[in-house]
Amino acid sequence: MLDRLGAMLGTIRGRIVIAFLVMSAITGALGLSAASSIRRADELVSQTFDRSLMSINYARAAATDFAGMRAVEARRWLMSDPAARTALEERVVSLQRSLAEDLAIAVERAQSDRATEAARAAEQAVAAWTAARSKLAGQGRTEDAYADLDRYAAIAEENFDLFINHTAGDGFIYRQQARAIVARETQINLFGTLIAVLLSGTVAFGLARRIMRPLAEASRAASRIAAGDLSGTMPTGSADEIGTLLVAMGVMRDNIRQAMEQEVAQRISAEDQLADALETSREGIVVVDEAGRITLTNSQADDYLGFAAGTLPAGSAIASLVARSAAGAGCLARALLDAREERSELRLGDGRWLRISRNATRSGGFIAVCSDITLLKQQEATLQSTNLRLDTALDNMSQGLCLFDAAGRLTVVNRRYCEIFGLAPAQLPLGLPYRAVAAISSAGTAYAHDEPDAFALALAETAPGRPSDSDFLHLSDGRVVAVSHKAVRGGGLVATFEDVTERREADARIAFMARHDVLTGLPNRAMFGERIEEAVAHLGRGSPFAVLCLDLDRFKEVNDTLGHPVGDALLRAVADRLRACVREVDTVARLGGDEFAIILAGAEQPQDAAVLARRIIDVVSAPYDLDGHRASVGVSIGICFAPGDGTTCEKLLKNADVALYRAKADGRGTKRFFEVEMDVSLRARRALELDLREALVRDEFELHYQPIYDFRSRRIGGFEALVRWRHPVRGLVPPGAFIAVAEEIGLIVPLGAWCLTTACTEAMRWPDGIKVAVNVSAVQFRDEIIVESVRTALAKSRLPPGRLELEITESVLLKDNLATLATLYALRRLGVRIAMDDFGTGYSSLSYLRSFPFDKIKIDQSFVRDITSKTDSGLIVRAVIGLGLSLGMRTTGEGIETQEQFDRLRCEGCDEGQGYFFAKPGPARDVPQMIERWSSVPAGPSRAVA
């Protein structure tokens, strides 16, 4: 083991390892010293933070807790509500515990006795203040008690500040110690680094001296060998790697010398190797001298001449073999004697094919090489078969094809090309130049647009810089031929011809459909915009025009009742009537759905557009007979003029649409001209819509609750949830100002879901048995959205379904009764209650009560308001209450504002009452007070709400 270690240390690798270990030891020692210094400094820094800073933070937290105790105590003495005073007392106790915990941690981390003493003094002062507070509560509020309380508070705050100052001073002392240690250790590390650099340089210098001298001797020996000097002596080296290298170079020199001797021997045997090569060659080689005698053949040539290998006598005359050999071999000898052909092919009697190549020698003879080309002949036969199939494929192509070589001459043409241009195959012989082919083709078929040279130009333009191109030929019979030509490798080109007449017709139809409405054939929105841009471009020539936006009234009813096919037929009929109302210079377009637009050219006076609008309203409003169905629709029209109302397509369409919006708002079936005030009103509406969309995200909605009084149990039986919008600028917005807009823009669905979830969640905080009523919009009944919203609200709030009541109006049942009834029954299966709101104001309420068993009927406030006057309202209220009693439904009177109305409804047998007489709608925090005010006490004048 020691011998192996000594041998390893004697090598260059061993020396490098030793040097590496030495330098690693130096570096490691330096690193350990630095790490030790850093660790000591880190301990001081950590001690400064963990003890001083944390102690200060907890001391400040304790001082804050004490300040909070004083503030809460001051509030407690100001409060008169016992419950609030109790809550504040609990808050003082909680702060006292927090102060004790924070002060204990601060004392634990303190670093000096003076800081600890200050903390103890602060703790004692806080205890004294607490005792003084208790004494103040027991003996009453005296000036001495308040003075003691303030004195102890001042002592506590003074000791808190003293504790913080002592702790900060201790931290500064530790910081100074840390800086001194860092400075001392930095000097030590710099001195150690200098010593390490000197030691490393010494080791590197000694290692270089032991390696460079032997390496230079080895380099000189290698240079001599590279120069070709193989006779010199090799220097001796030590037992390291350089010595091994010198030994290897000596071996290499000896190997090179031996290789050169072997090369000389190989040259001597080159002729023998050549002979072997001739014998193993697959080619038959025959060497004939100037006298016609065979001087050399290989075994393959003997076989071709009909002799066994090596049996052909040397010096035999080639002419004598013609008669002696077999039939095929005799033919080969005869071919060899034919001096007129340098290359020929010959088939032997056994079916093999030979290719004979003969080259003359300088002495007057020749050398003949015979190659077996039997496989090549078979491949040629296969190629001919392939060409035959290719010709068949070309003749059955759907495209005509011409192939021209680099000289521009026809090399391939198929049958389809002749059919396209009406030519016979004999008219296009191969070898014709392309211009001749173009002339013959143009003569066979006339062109529609004087294009006799189109084909020739297409071929002539193909060049190396333009490898491919395409063109179209329009023939006189209406056909269109697509010409595609492409340069081929090696020169020339290939041209294909395809009859694309049907494709072009399809493309034309697609282009028409892209700019026209598919259903009516009218221009679509894109083409209408182009026409407006054209009209705007002619404004400078004094050509004003008007833009009319039309929207069909009651079209959705036709679509829903008679079906979409009848609706499509109605749109086509309307389009035909609109075409009949305008001139050829005008444009009628369908923008989408039941929206149309017209460009009235030359409209210089508003009267021109008004006349057209009246004619359109009269014509379009006339009844329609559609597939056995009789339908009737109206039309509303908005009108604007260019350039007065705009000079861009977007501006004109927008202003006409604003006027259309006003026409529909004014009762439909009429026309309106654009006015600037309309745009202002619409912008205000858009601003309201924008604010409304963001209100739900910004959580600006809130619910107010109005009590529902139960006449039988003489207490509050429930509350109706009413949504309010608290806008940061508009203030508290009533529901009448935004509910209709929310329904139109689709926001009522998420808003309704929010109202359901919020109302159910807040109702869970009320006493058991108190119900909550939520109004539901007709929009929420589409696709059973309301069912999922109710299910989600009940699941999130855990409210019993029987405490939730949904109030709907007759508008919910106006359309799609079957689907609405299915949704109502699905809600009933969830366990919630359904109430009919505003009963008596519609025209079909009784039919609704028969189709669905509601749980409650709410009598509209318009009847309750006049119940005490000499009108029929009292009789109507009595009839509704009797109807509810007969059907087993509860009745609720809305809008009770006076004691007289209250007494009258109670005498008539109404189950519940609601109105300002009990309370105005208020936030959820007022609900407990409302319940307490009306709990089990008969209503009287003192209960009325001002």
PDB file of C-alpha atoms in Angstrom, residues 8 105 218 223 327 411 424 454 588 722 768:
ATOM      1  CA  MET A   8       1.387   7.783  -7.225  1.00  0.00           C
ATOM      2  CA  ILE A 105     -42.831  39.055  26.796  1.00  0.00           C
ATOM      3  CA  ALA A 218       9.481  15.505 -25.147  1.00  0.00           C
ATOM      4  CA  SER A 223       9.442  17.564 -33.701  1.00  0.00           C
ATOM      5  CA  ALA A 327     -23.699 -19.744 -81.189  1.00  0.00           C
ATOM      6  CA  THR A 411     -43.118  16.584 -75.146  1.00  0.00           C
ATOM      7  CA  ALA A 424     -57.987  16.222 -82.495  1.00  0.00           C
ATOM      8  CA  ALA A 454     -53.283  34.683 -73.581  1.00  0.00           C
ATOM      9  CA  VAL A 588     -82.784  49.098 -48.913  1.00  0.00           C
ATOM     10  CA  LEU A 722     -86.907  45.837  -1.176  1.00  0.00           C
ATOM     11  CA  ASP A 768     -88.136  31.604  14.098  1.00  0.00           C
TER      12      ASP A 768
END
